[in-house]
Amino acid sequence: MDSPEAAFSLFYVVLSFCFVFTPTEFRSAGVTVQDLLSEQLGSEDLGFTHYHIRRTAATVTVHSLLPLGYYAGMCLASSGEKHYYFLVSEGWMIYFVIAVLLPAIVSLVVLYWSLNKWDNHPIARSLAHHALPQSGWRAVASSVNTEFRRIDKFASGAPGARVIVTDTWVMKVTTYSVHIAQQQDIHLTLTESRQHELCPDLNTPVQFLTIRVGSINPNVKPFDIRLNSTEYGELREKLHTTVRNAHNVVIHQSLSDMFLDTFKIQVELNQRYHLSGNQGSEE
């Protein structure tokens, strides 16, 4: 690198990207918000909904500090005239103000979410759409917590895009939110299939299915869940409704199916060999 500032910028961008999107290596090393703040967040198994309410609030707060961390790091990485430039430059002053305002605004939003014991949090509001007239979101949360503790639930995917299906609920856990729908209200549509010749984690071909989860409840927005085709059979066993295959997607539910399909694709990529006249069938 030509300068310490450029080296730091590259390092910080890569580190921030991995911290936000958490690849396998970062999760294994425990470099995630939920691992770093595990004592404050509590246990997911003991209280699924309240754990994710705290997790999403902490995640958005910590991530909002990354721009400010970049400014502080650039001030430390620079020296001499460049250090003075970062302190007085109009452009960097504007960046600094924005970097300070961002976590300040996010903190106020999180404070608003926490009022009345998290009544204003998006997850709490989402759960309230499933509550009976004489009850509230906490009754729904209790139901979700109870079913999540059962060992017969279906769970798949990375922490940033996890799919969880219980007897009553279909949920998708993302970095900043939790999508939830009630099984009796949903309709499922298989919308997309993507096949990769080699999965980095398994060193085998893999097919990923995208299923759109819609609900007859007008307050529940549709969301997509994504899973490995080998888990499709297990998912269907847990669902109380059928999955509509609108595009007639061929689902490979075993490794042999995927190997066979990959083999066919590779064969089709080979050049055709044309026999000359004297190489015809033997007489």
PDB file of C-alpha atoms in Angstrom:
ATOM      1  CA  MET A   1       0.000   0.000   0.000  1.00  0.00           C
ATOM      2  CA  ASP A   2       1.168   3.551  -0.775  1.00  0.00           C
ATOM      3  CA  SER A   3       0.165   4.952   2.629  1.00  0.00           C
ATOM      4  CA  PRO A   4      -0.981   3.863   6.093  1.00  0.00           C
ATOM      5  CA  GLU A   5      -4.361   5.474   5.401  1.00  0.00           C
ATOM      6  CA  ALA A   6      -4.952   3.337   2.309  1.00  0.00           C
ATOM      7  CA  ALA A   7      -3.893   0.182   4.151  1.00  0.00           C
ATOM      8  CA  PHE A   8      -6.169   0.973   7.069  1.00  0.00           C
ATOM      9  CA  SER A   9      -9.082   1.810   4.750  1.00  0.00           C
ATOM     10  CA  LEU A  10      -8.813  -1.541   2.993  1.00  0.00           C
ATOM     11  CA  PHE A  11      -8.467  -3.401   6.292  1.00  0.00           C
ATOM     12  CA  TYR A  12     -11.427  -1.599   7.889  1.00  0.00           C
ATOM     13  CA  VAL A  13     -13.726  -2.069   4.891  1.00  0.00           C
ATOM     14  CA  VAL A  14     -13.005  -5.800   4.750  1.00  0.00           C
ATOM     15  CA  LEU A  15     -13.353  -6.152   8.528  1.00  0.00           C
ATOM     16  CA  SER A  16     -16.641  -4.211   8.586  1.00  0.00           C
ATOM     17  CA  PHE A  17     -18.056  -6.221   5.687  1.00  0.00           C
ATOM     18  CA  CYS A  18     -17.226  -9.502   7.433  1.00  0.00           C
ATOM     19  CA  PHE A  19     -18.529  -8.219  10.768  1.00  0.00           C
ATOM     20  CA  VAL A  20     -21.887  -7.244   9.245  1.00  0.00           C
ATOM     21  CA  PHE A  21     -22.377 -10.266   6.977  1.00  0.00           C
ATOM     22  CA  THR A  22     -20.514 -12.739   9.266  1.00  0.00           C
ATOM     23  CA  PRO A  23     -18.930 -15.432   7.088  1.00  0.00           C
ATOM     24  CA  THR A  24     -18.352 -18.879   8.557  1.00  0.00           C
ATOM     25  CA  GLU A  25     -14.842 -18.020   9.749  1.00  0.00           C
ATOM     26  CA  PHE A  26     -16.070 -15.040  11.788  1.00  0.00           C
ATOM     27  CA  ARG A  27     -18.904 -17.062  13.308  1.00  0.00           C
ATOM     28  CA  SER A  28     -16.486 -19.834  14.256  1.00  0.00           C
ATOM     29  CA  ALA A  29     -14.166 -17.292  15.880  1.00  0.00           C
ATOM     30  CA  GLY A  30     -17.073 -15.729  17.787  1.00  0.00           C
ATOM     31  CA  VAL A  31     -16.685 -12.325  16.114  1.00  0.00           C
ATOM     32  CA  THR A  32     -20.396 -11.510  15.965  1.00  0.00           C
ATOM     33  CA  VAL A  33     -22.637  -9.191  17.927  1.00  0.00           C
ATOM     34  CA  GLN A  34     -24.510 -12.090  19.537  1.00  0.00           C
ATOM     35  CA  ASP A  35     -21.259 -13.736  20.632  1.00  0.00           C
ATOM     36  CA  LEU A  36     -19.579 -10.554  21.883  1.00  0.00           C
ATOM     37  CA  LEU A  37     -22.697  -9.544  23.843  1.00  0.00           C
ATOM     38  CA  SER A  38     -23.879 -13.020  24.793  1.00  0.00           C
ATOM     39  CA  GLU A  39     -24.127 -12.241  28.524  1.00  0.00           C
ATOM     40  CA  GLN A  40     -26.312  -9.187  27.907  1.00  0.00           C
ATOM     41  CA  LEU A  41     -28.551 -10.854  25.311  1.00  0.00           C
ATOM     42  CA  GLY A  42     -29.364 -13.946  27.330  1.00  0.00           C
ATOM     43  CA  SER A  43     -30.324 -17.354  25.968  1.00  0.00           C
ATOM     44  CA  GLU A  44     -32.236 -17.949  22.746  1.00  0.00           C
ATOM     45  CA  ASP A  45     -33.489 -21.301  24.004  1.00  0.00           C
ATOM     46  CA  LEU A  46     -34.973 -19.844  27.183  1.00  0.00           C
ATOM     47  CA  GLY A  47     -36.667 -16.873  25.520  1.00  0.00           C
ATOM     48  CA  PHE A  48     -36.582 -16.854  21.725  1.00  0.00           C
ATOM     49  CA  THR A  49     -38.557 -13.662  21.080  1.00  0.00           C
ATOM     50  CA  HIS A  50     -37.017 -11.488  23.799  1.00  0.00           C
ATOM     51  CA  TYR A  51     -33.550 -12.717  22.823  1.00  0.00           C
ATOM     52  CA  HIS A  52     -34.054 -11.568  19.243  1.00  0.00           C
ATOM     53  CA  ILE A  53     -35.613  -8.294  20.345  1.00  0.00           C
ATOM     54  CA  ARG A  54     -32.454  -7.538  22.313  1.00  0.00           C
ATOM     55  CA  ARG A  55     -30.195  -8.965  19.588  1.00  0.00           C
ATOM     56  CA  THR A  56     -31.638  -6.855  16.771  1.00  0.00           C
ATOM     57  CA  ALA A  57     -31.540  -3.716  18.927  1.00  0.00           C
ATOM     58  CA  ALA A  58     -27.902  -4.373  19.854  1.00  0.00           C
ATOM     59  CA  THR A  59     -26.952  -5.270  16.283  1.00  0.00           C
ATOM     60  CA  VAL A  60     -28.315  -2.111  14.699  1.00  0.00           C
ATOM     61  CA  THR A  61     -26.659  -0.027  17.437  1.00  0.00           C
ATOM     62  CA  VAL A  62     -23.229  -1.649  17.074  1.00  0.00           C
ATOM     63  CA  HIS A  63     -23.337  -1.505  13.269  1.00  0.00           C
ATOM     64  CA  SER A  64     -24.218   2.201  13.384  1.00  0.00           C
ATOM     65  CA  LEU A  65     -20.893   2.836  15.158  1.00  0.00           C
ATOM     66  CA  LEU A  66     -18.794   1.477  12.281  1.00  0.00           C
ATOM     67  CA  PRO A  67     -18.553   4.799  10.337  1.00  0.00           C
ATOM     68  CA  LEU A  68     -17.391   6.587  13.490  1.00  0.00           C
ATOM     69  CA  GLY A  69     -14.855   3.844  14.111  1.00  0.00           C
ATOM     70  CA  TYR A  70     -13.476   4.389  10.610  1.00  0.00           C
ATOM     71  CA  TYR A  71     -12.980   8.104  11.259  1.00  0.00           C
ATOM     72  CA  ALA A  72     -11.232   7.444  14.578  1.00  0.00           C
ATOM     73  CA  GLY A  73      -9.016   4.835  12.951  1.00  0.00           C
ATOM     74  CA  MET A  74      -8.055   7.150  10.107  1.00  0.00           C
ATOM     75  CA  CYS A  75      -7.052   9.847  12.611  1.00  0.00           C
ATOM     76  CA  LEU A  76      -4.833   7.339  14.422  1.00  0.00           C
ATOM     77  CA  ALA A  77      -3.388   5.867  11.223  1.00  0.00           C
ATOM     78  CA  SER A  78      -2.446   9.257   9.777  1.00  0.00           C
ATOM     79  CA  SER A  79       0.508  11.334  10.907  1.00  0.00           C
ATOM     80  CA  GLY A  80       1.895  14.842  10.477  1.00  0.00           C
ATOM     81  CA  GLU A  81       0.028  17.074   8.031  1.00  0.00           C
ATOM     82  CA  LYS A  82      -2.431  14.305   7.097  1.00  0.00           C
ATOM     83  CA  HIS A  83      -3.455  13.958  10.731  1.00  0.00           C
ATOM     84  CA  TYR A  84      -4.200  17.682  10.838  1.00  0.00           C
ATOM     85  CA  TYR A  85      -6.086  17.361   7.532  1.00  0.00           C
ATOM     86  CA  PHE A  86      -8.509  14.813   9.013  1.00  0.00           C
ATOM     87  CA  LEU A  87      -9.227  17.200  11.902  1.00  0.00           C
ATOM     88  CA  VAL A  88      -9.907  20.392   9.922  1.00  0.00           C
ATOM     89  CA  SER A  89     -10.911  19.312   6.384  1.00  0.00           C
ATOM     90  CA  GLU A  90     -14.473  20.384   5.566  1.00  0.00           C
ATOM     91  CA  GLY A  91     -15.261  17.070   3.886  1.00  0.00           C
ATOM     92  CA  TRP A  92     -14.042  15.024   6.837  1.00  0.00           C
ATOM     93  CA  MET A  93     -15.847  17.321   9.270  1.00  0.00           C
ATOM     94  CA  ILE A  94     -19.113  16.619   7.448  1.00  0.00           C
ATOM     95  CA  TYR A  95     -18.321  12.895   7.550  1.00  0.00           C
ATOM     96  CA  PHE A  96     -17.579  13.157  11.289  1.00  0.00           C
ATOM     97  CA  VAL A  97     -20.874  14.908  12.006  1.00  0.00           C
ATOM     98  CA  ILE A  98     -22.799  12.254  10.047  1.00  0.00           C
ATOM     99  CA  ALA A  99     -20.833   9.475  11.781  1.00  0.00           C
ATOM    100  CA  VAL A 100     -21.793  10.932  15.174  1.00  0.00           C
ATOM    101  CA  LEU A 101     -25.412  11.601  14.277  1.00  0.00           C
ATOM    102  CA  LEU A 102     -26.015   8.086  12.937  1.00  0.00           C
ATOM    103  CA  PRO A 103     -25.475   6.194  16.226  1.00  0.00           C
ATOM    104  CA  ALA A 104     -27.195   9.019  18.122  1.00  0.00           C
ATOM    105  CA  ILE A 105     -30.340   8.673  15.993  1.00  0.00           C
ATOM    106  CA  VAL A 106     -30.200   4.877  16.139  1.00  0.00           C
ATOM    107  CA  SER A 107     -29.867   5.030  19.935  1.00  0.00           C
ATOM    108  CA  LEU A 108     -32.990   7.193  20.137  1.00  0.00           C
ATOM    109  CA  VAL A 109     -34.873   4.730  17.935  1.00  0.00           C
ATOM    110  CA  VAL A 110     -33.760   1.811  20.110  1.00  0.00           C
ATOM    111  CA  LEU A 111     -34.795   3.782  23.198  1.00  0.00           C
ATOM    112  CA  TYR A 112     -38.228   4.258  21.644  1.00  0.00           C
ATOM    113  CA  TRP A 113     -38.425   0.525  20.894  1.00  0.00           C
ATOM    114  CA  SER A 114     -37.657  -0.289  24.532  1.00  0.00           C
ATOM    115  CA  LEU A 115     -40.478   1.812  25.988  1.00  0.00           C
ATOM    116  CA  ASN A 116     -43.156  -0.162  27.859  1.00  0.00           C
ATOM    117  CA  LYS A 117     -40.948  -3.233  27.938  1.00  0.00           C
ATOM    118  CA  TRP A 118     -40.272  -3.303  24.180  1.00  0.00           C
ATOM    119  CA  ASP A 119     -43.880  -2.766  23.089  1.00  0.00           C
ATOM    120  CA  ASN A 120     -42.679  -0.584  20.181  1.00  0.00           C
ATOM    121  CA  HIS A 121     -40.089  -2.981  18.794  1.00  0.00           C
ATOM    122  CA  PRO A 122     -40.824  -4.182  15.214  1.00  0.00           C
ATOM    123  CA  ILE A 123     -40.756  -7.821  16.352  1.00  0.00           C
ATOM    124  CA  ALA A 124     -43.299  -7.076  19.099  1.00  0.00           C
ATOM    125  CA  ARG A 125     -45.511  -5.267  16.598  1.00  0.00           C
ATOM    126  CA  SER A 126     -45.241  -8.197  14.210  1.00  0.00           C
ATOM    127  CA  LEU A 127     -46.274 -10.631  16.939  1.00  0.00           C
ATOM    128  CA  ALA A 128     -49.204  -8.373  17.860  1.00  0.00           C
ATOM    129  CA  HIS A 129     -50.739  -9.010  14.420  1.00  0.00           C
ATOM    130  CA  HIS A 130     -51.239 -12.651  15.466  1.00  0.00           C
ATOM    131  CA  ALA A 131     -52.697 -11.934  18.909  1.00  0.00           C
ATOM    132  CA  LEU A 132     -56.292 -12.614  19.849  1.00  0.00           C
ATOM    133  CA  PRO A 133     -58.495  -9.581  20.580  1.00  0.00           C
ATOM    134  CA  GLN A 134     -58.292 -10.043  24.354  1.00  0.00           C
ATOM    135  CA  SER A 135     -54.536 -10.695  24.463  1.00  0.00           C
ATOM    136  CA  GLY A 136     -51.330  -9.013  23.368  1.00  0.00           C
ATOM    137  CA  TRP A 137     -48.017  -9.755  21.681  1.00  0.00           C
ATOM    138  CA  ARG A 138     -46.580 -11.297  24.856  1.00  0.00           C
ATOM    139  CA  ALA A 139     -49.092 -14.161  24.669  1.00  0.00           C
ATOM    140  CA  VAL A 140     -47.945 -14.855  21.113  1.00  0.00           C
ATOM    141  CA  ALA A 141     -44.310 -14.568  22.211  1.00  0.00           C
ATOM    142  CA  SER A 142     -44.938 -17.155  24.909  1.00  0.00           C
ATOM    143  CA  SER A 143     -46.365 -19.549  22.316  1.00  0.00           C
ATOM    144  CA  VAL A 144     -43.374 -19.008  20.026  1.00  0.00           C
ATOM    145  CA  ASN A 145     -40.916 -19.495  22.904  1.00  0.00           C
ATOM    146  CA  THR A 146     -42.578 -22.742  23.963  1.00  0.00           C
ATOM    147  CA  GLU A 147     -42.591 -24.232  20.473  1.00  0.00           C
ATOM    148  CA  PHE A 148     -39.010 -23.140  19.767  1.00  0.00           C
ATOM    149  CA  ARG A 149     -37.805 -25.131  22.770  1.00  0.00           C
ATOM    150  CA  ARG A 150     -39.228 -28.339  21.294  1.00  0.00           C
ATOM    151  CA  ILE A 151     -36.715 -30.653  19.684  1.00  0.00           C
ATOM    152  CA  ASP A 152     -38.984 -31.548  16.766  1.00  0.00           C
ATOM    153  CA  LYS A 153     -38.838 -28.086  15.145  1.00  0.00           C
ATOM    154  CA  PHE A 154     -37.294 -27.610  11.707  1.00  0.00           C
ATOM    155  CA  ALA A 155     -34.294 -25.260  11.702  1.00  0.00           C
ATOM    156  CA  SER A 156     -31.920 -24.547   8.861  1.00  0.00           C
ATOM    157  CA  GLY A 157     -29.581 -21.898   7.501  1.00  0.00           C
ATOM    158  CA  ALA A 158     -26.921 -19.486   8.684  1.00  0.00           C
ATOM    159  CA  PRO A 159     -27.657 -17.125  11.619  1.00  0.00           C
ATOM    160  CA  GLY A 160     -28.216 -14.223   9.231  1.00  0.00           C
ATOM    161  CA  ALA A 161     -30.873 -16.069   7.222  1.00  0.00           C
ATOM    162  CA  ARG A 162     -32.170 -18.882   9.423  1.00  0.00           C
ATOM    163  CA  VAL A 163     -35.435 -20.690   8.736  1.00  0.00           C
ATOM    164  CA  ILE A 164     -37.409 -22.080  11.693  1.00  0.00           C
ATOM    165  CA  VAL A 165     -40.680 -23.997  11.397  1.00  0.00           C
ATOM    166  CA  THR A 166     -42.647 -25.182  14.415  1.00  0.00           C
ATOM    167  CA  ASP A 167     -46.100 -26.726  14.692  1.00  0.00           C
ATOM    168  CA  THR A 168     -47.747 -23.292  14.542  1.00  0.00           C
ATOM    169  CA  TRP A 169     -45.181 -20.831  13.171  1.00  0.00           C
ATOM    170  CA  VAL A 170     -42.968 -20.248  10.142  1.00  0.00           C
ATOM    171  CA  MET A 171     -40.124 -17.846  10.920  1.00  0.00           C
ATOM    172  CA  LYS A 172     -37.140 -16.330   9.164  1.00  0.00           C
ATOM    173  CA  VAL A 173     -34.414 -14.843  11.348  1.00  0.00           C
ATOM    174  CA  THR A 174     -32.297 -12.136   9.675  1.00  0.00           C
ATOM    175  CA  THR A 175     -29.605  -9.780  10.918  1.00  0.00           C
ATOM    176  CA  TYR A 176     -31.994  -6.967  11.792  1.00  0.00           C
ATOM    177  CA  SER A 177     -35.408  -8.602  12.075  1.00  0.00           C
ATOM    178  CA  VAL A 178     -37.524 -11.734  12.501  1.00  0.00           C
ATOM    179  CA  HIS A 179     -40.284 -12.484   9.978  1.00  0.00           C
ATOM    180  CA  ILE A 180     -43.090 -14.620  11.356  1.00  0.00           C
ATOM    181  CA  ALA A 181     -46.286 -16.122   9.942  1.00  0.00           C
ATOM    182  CA  GLN A 182     -48.863 -18.518  11.315  1.00  0.00           C
ATOM    183  CA  GLN A 183     -49.063 -21.873   9.560  1.00  0.00           C
ATOM    184  CA  GLN A 184     -52.849 -21.877   9.312  1.00  0.00           C
ATOM    185  CA  ASP A 185     -52.756 -18.538   7.429  1.00  0.00           C
ATOM    186  CA  ILE A 186     -49.968 -19.121   4.937  1.00  0.00           C
ATOM    187  CA  HIS A 187     -49.653 -20.201   1.329  1.00  0.00           C
ATOM    188  CA  LEU A 188     -46.260 -21.281   0.015  1.00  0.00           C
ATOM    189  CA  THR A 189     -44.885 -20.975  -3.499  1.00  0.00           C
ATOM    190  CA  LEU A 190     -41.603 -22.372  -4.801  1.00  0.00           C
ATOM    191  CA  THR A 191     -40.319 -19.441  -6.849  1.00  0.00           C
ATOM    192  CA  GLU A 192     -36.698 -20.163  -7.665  1.00  0.00           C
ATOM    193  CA  SER A 193     -34.037 -22.829  -7.790  1.00  0.00           C
ATOM    194  CA  ARG A 194     -30.317 -22.227  -8.036  1.00  0.00           C
ATOM    195  CA  GLN A 195     -27.804 -25.002  -8.440  1.00  0.00           C
ATOM    196  CA  HIS A 196     -24.130 -24.658  -7.644  1.00  0.00           C
ATOM    197  CA  GLU A 197     -21.694 -27.231  -8.905  1.00  0.00           C
ATOM    198  CA  LEU A 198     -19.649 -27.086  -5.715  1.00  0.00           C
ATOM    199  CA  CYS A 199     -20.606 -25.999  -2.222  1.00  0.00           C
ATOM    200  CA  PRO A 200     -17.572 -24.541  -0.334  1.00  0.00           C
ATOM    201  CA  ASP A 201     -18.673 -26.020   2.999  1.00  0.00           C
ATOM    202  CA  LEU A 202     -19.516 -29.535   1.774  1.00  0.00           C
ATOM    203  CA  ASN A 203     -17.412 -29.884  -1.421  1.00  0.00           C
ATOM    204  CA  THR A 204     -20.472 -31.317  -3.152  1.00  0.00           C
ATOM    205  CA  PRO A 205     -23.022 -30.000  -5.660  1.00  0.00           C
ATOM    206  CA  VAL A 206     -25.868 -28.159  -3.988  1.00  0.00           C
ATOM    207  CA  GLN A 207     -29.286 -26.859  -5.004  1.00  0.00           C
ATOM    208  CA  PHE A 208     -30.891 -23.954  -3.138  1.00  0.00           C
ATOM    209  CA  LEU A 209     -34.646 -23.432  -3.204  1.00  0.00           C
ATOM    210  CA  THR A 210     -36.421 -20.131  -2.630  1.00  0.00           C
ATOM    211  CA  ILE A 211     -39.950 -20.357  -1.235  1.00  0.00           C
ATOM    212  CA  ARG A 212     -42.240 -17.337  -0.956  1.00  0.00           C
ATOM    213  CA  VAL A 213     -44.279 -17.297   2.265  1.00  0.00           C
ATOM    214  CA  GLY A 214     -47.542 -15.363   1.853  1.00  0.00           C
ATOM    215  CA  SER A 215     -50.306 -14.924   4.400  1.00  0.00           C
ATOM    216  CA  ILE A 216     -54.016 -14.251   4.277  1.00  0.00           C
ATOM    217  CA  ASN A 217     -53.415 -11.926   7.218  1.00  0.00           C
ATOM    218  CA  PRO A 218     -53.134  -8.491   5.549  1.00  0.00           C
ATOM    219  CA  ASN A 219     -50.794  -7.243   8.277  1.00  0.00           C
ATOM    220  CA  VAL A 220     -48.184  -9.925   7.531  1.00  0.00           C
ATOM    221  CA  LYS A 221     -45.884  -9.014   4.650  1.00  0.00           C
ATOM    222  CA  PRO A 222     -44.685 -11.841   2.359  1.00  0.00           C
ATOM    223  CA  PHE A 223     -41.115 -13.025   2.837  1.00  0.00           C
ATOM    224  CA  ASP A 224     -38.802 -15.537   1.207  1.00  0.00           C
ATOM    225  CA  ILE A 225     -37.084 -18.486   2.832  1.00  0.00           C
ATOM    226  CA  ARG A 226     -34.085 -20.221   1.281  1.00  0.00           C
ATOM    227  CA  LEU A 227     -32.879 -23.730   1.998  1.00  0.00           C
ATOM    228  CA  ASN A 228     -30.906 -26.648   0.636  1.00  0.00           C
ATOM    229  CA  SER A 229     -32.986 -28.986  -1.513  1.00  0.00           C
ATOM    230  CA  THR A 230     -31.842 -31.962   0.588  1.00  0.00           C
ATOM    231  CA  GLU A 231     -33.782 -30.421   3.509  1.00  0.00           C
ATOM    232  CA  TYR A 232     -36.963 -29.955   1.483  1.00  0.00           C
ATOM    233  CA  GLY A 233     -38.463 -33.288   2.534  1.00  0.00           C
ATOM    234  CA  GLU A 234     -37.894 -32.548   6.217  1.00  0.00           C
ATOM    235  CA  LEU A 235     -39.469 -29.116   5.776  1.00  0.00           C
ATOM    236  CA  ARG A 236     -42.593 -30.523   4.135  1.00  0.00           C
ATOM    237  CA  GLU A 237     -43.075 -32.972   7.006  1.00  0.00           C
ATOM    238  CA  LYS A 238     -43.330 -30.016   9.390  1.00  0.00           C
ATOM    239  CA  LEU A 239     -45.664 -27.939   7.219  1.00  0.00           C
ATOM    240  CA  HIS A 240     -49.454 -28.196   7.384  1.00  0.00           C
ATOM    241  CA  THR A 241     -49.901 -26.943   3.821  1.00  0.00           C
ATOM    242  CA  THR A 242     -48.509 -27.867   0.421  1.00  0.00           C
ATOM    243  CA  VAL A 243     -45.831 -25.949  -1.457  1.00  0.00           C
ATOM    244  CA  ARG A 244     -47.045 -24.820  -4.860  1.00  0.00           C
ATOM    245  CA  ASN A 245     -44.421 -25.442  -7.531  1.00  0.00           C
ATOM    246  CA  ALA A 246     -45.436 -22.668  -9.918  1.00  0.00           C
ATOM    247  CA  HIS A 247     -42.472 -23.053 -12.262  1.00  0.00           C
ATOM    248  CA  ASN A 248     -42.257 -26.865 -12.215  1.00  0.00           C
ATOM    249  CA  VAL A 249     -38.844 -26.758 -10.555  1.00  0.00           C
ATOM    250  CA  VAL A 250     -37.060 -30.116 -10.425  1.00  0.00           C
ATOM    251  CA  ILE A 251     -36.077 -30.663  -6.792  1.00  0.00           C
ATOM    252  CA  HIS A 252     -33.039 -32.815  -6.022  1.00  0.00           C
ATOM    253  CA  GLN A 253     -33.629 -34.216  -2.562  1.00  0.00           C
ATOM    254  CA  SER A 254     -30.539 -36.426  -2.438  1.00  0.00           C
ATOM    255  CA  LEU A 255     -26.861 -36.144  -3.291  1.00  0.00           C
ATOM    256  CA  SER A 256     -27.208 -38.772  -6.015  1.00  0.00           C
ATOM    257  CA  ASP A 257     -29.840 -36.631  -7.755  1.00  0.00           C
ATOM    258  CA  MET A 258     -27.547 -33.610  -7.714  1.00  0.00           C
ATOM    259  CA  PHE A 259     -24.506 -35.596  -8.881  1.00  0.00           C
ATOM    260  CA  LEU A 260     -26.511 -37.041 -11.755  1.00  0.00           C
ATOM    261  CA  ASP A 261     -27.778 -33.627 -12.806  1.00  0.00           C
ATOM    262  CA  THR A 262     -24.286 -32.110 -12.551  1.00  0.00           C
ATOM    263  CA  PHE A 263     -22.873 -35.007 -14.578  1.00  0.00           C
ATOM    264  CA  LYS A 264     -25.441 -34.415 -17.327  1.00  0.00           C
ATOM    265  CA  ILE A 265     -24.561 -30.718 -17.445  1.00  0.00           C
ATOM    266  CA  GLN A 266     -20.849 -31.483 -17.756  1.00  0.00           C
ATOM    267  CA  VAL A 267     -21.479 -34.011 -20.502  1.00  0.00           C
ATOM    268  CA  GLU A 268     -23.495 -31.470 -22.463  1.00  0.00           C
ATOM    269  CA  LEU A 269     -20.568 -29.024 -22.224  1.00  0.00           C
ATOM    270  CA  ASN A 270     -18.221 -31.469 -23.930  1.00  0.00           C
ATOM    271  CA  GLN A 271     -17.547 -31.041 -27.623  1.00  0.00           C
ATOM    272  CA  ARG A 272     -19.344 -33.405 -29.929  1.00  0.00           C
ATOM    273  CA  TYR A 273     -17.227 -35.895 -31.810  1.00  0.00           C
ATOM    274  CA  HIS A 274     -18.358 -36.594 -35.350  1.00  0.00           C
ATOM    275  CA  LEU A 275     -17.443 -39.963 -36.889  1.00  0.00           C
ATOM    276  CA  SER A 276     -16.000 -39.933 -40.373  1.00  0.00           C
ATOM    277  CA  GLY A 277     -17.454 -42.180 -43.074  1.00  0.00           C
ATOM    278  CA  ASN A 278     -14.966 -45.023 -42.592  1.00  0.00           C
ATOM    279  CA  GLN A 279     -15.558 -44.995 -38.827  1.00  0.00           C
ATOM    280  CA  GLY A 280     -19.214 -45.953 -39.103  1.00  0.00           C
ATOM    281  CA  SER A 281     -20.812 -49.016 -37.640  1.00  0.00           C
ATOM    282  CA  GLU A 282     -19.091 -52.302 -38.269  1.00  0.00           C
ATOM    283  CA  GLU A 283     -20.538 -54.379 -41.041  1.00  0.00           C
TER     284      GLU A 283
END
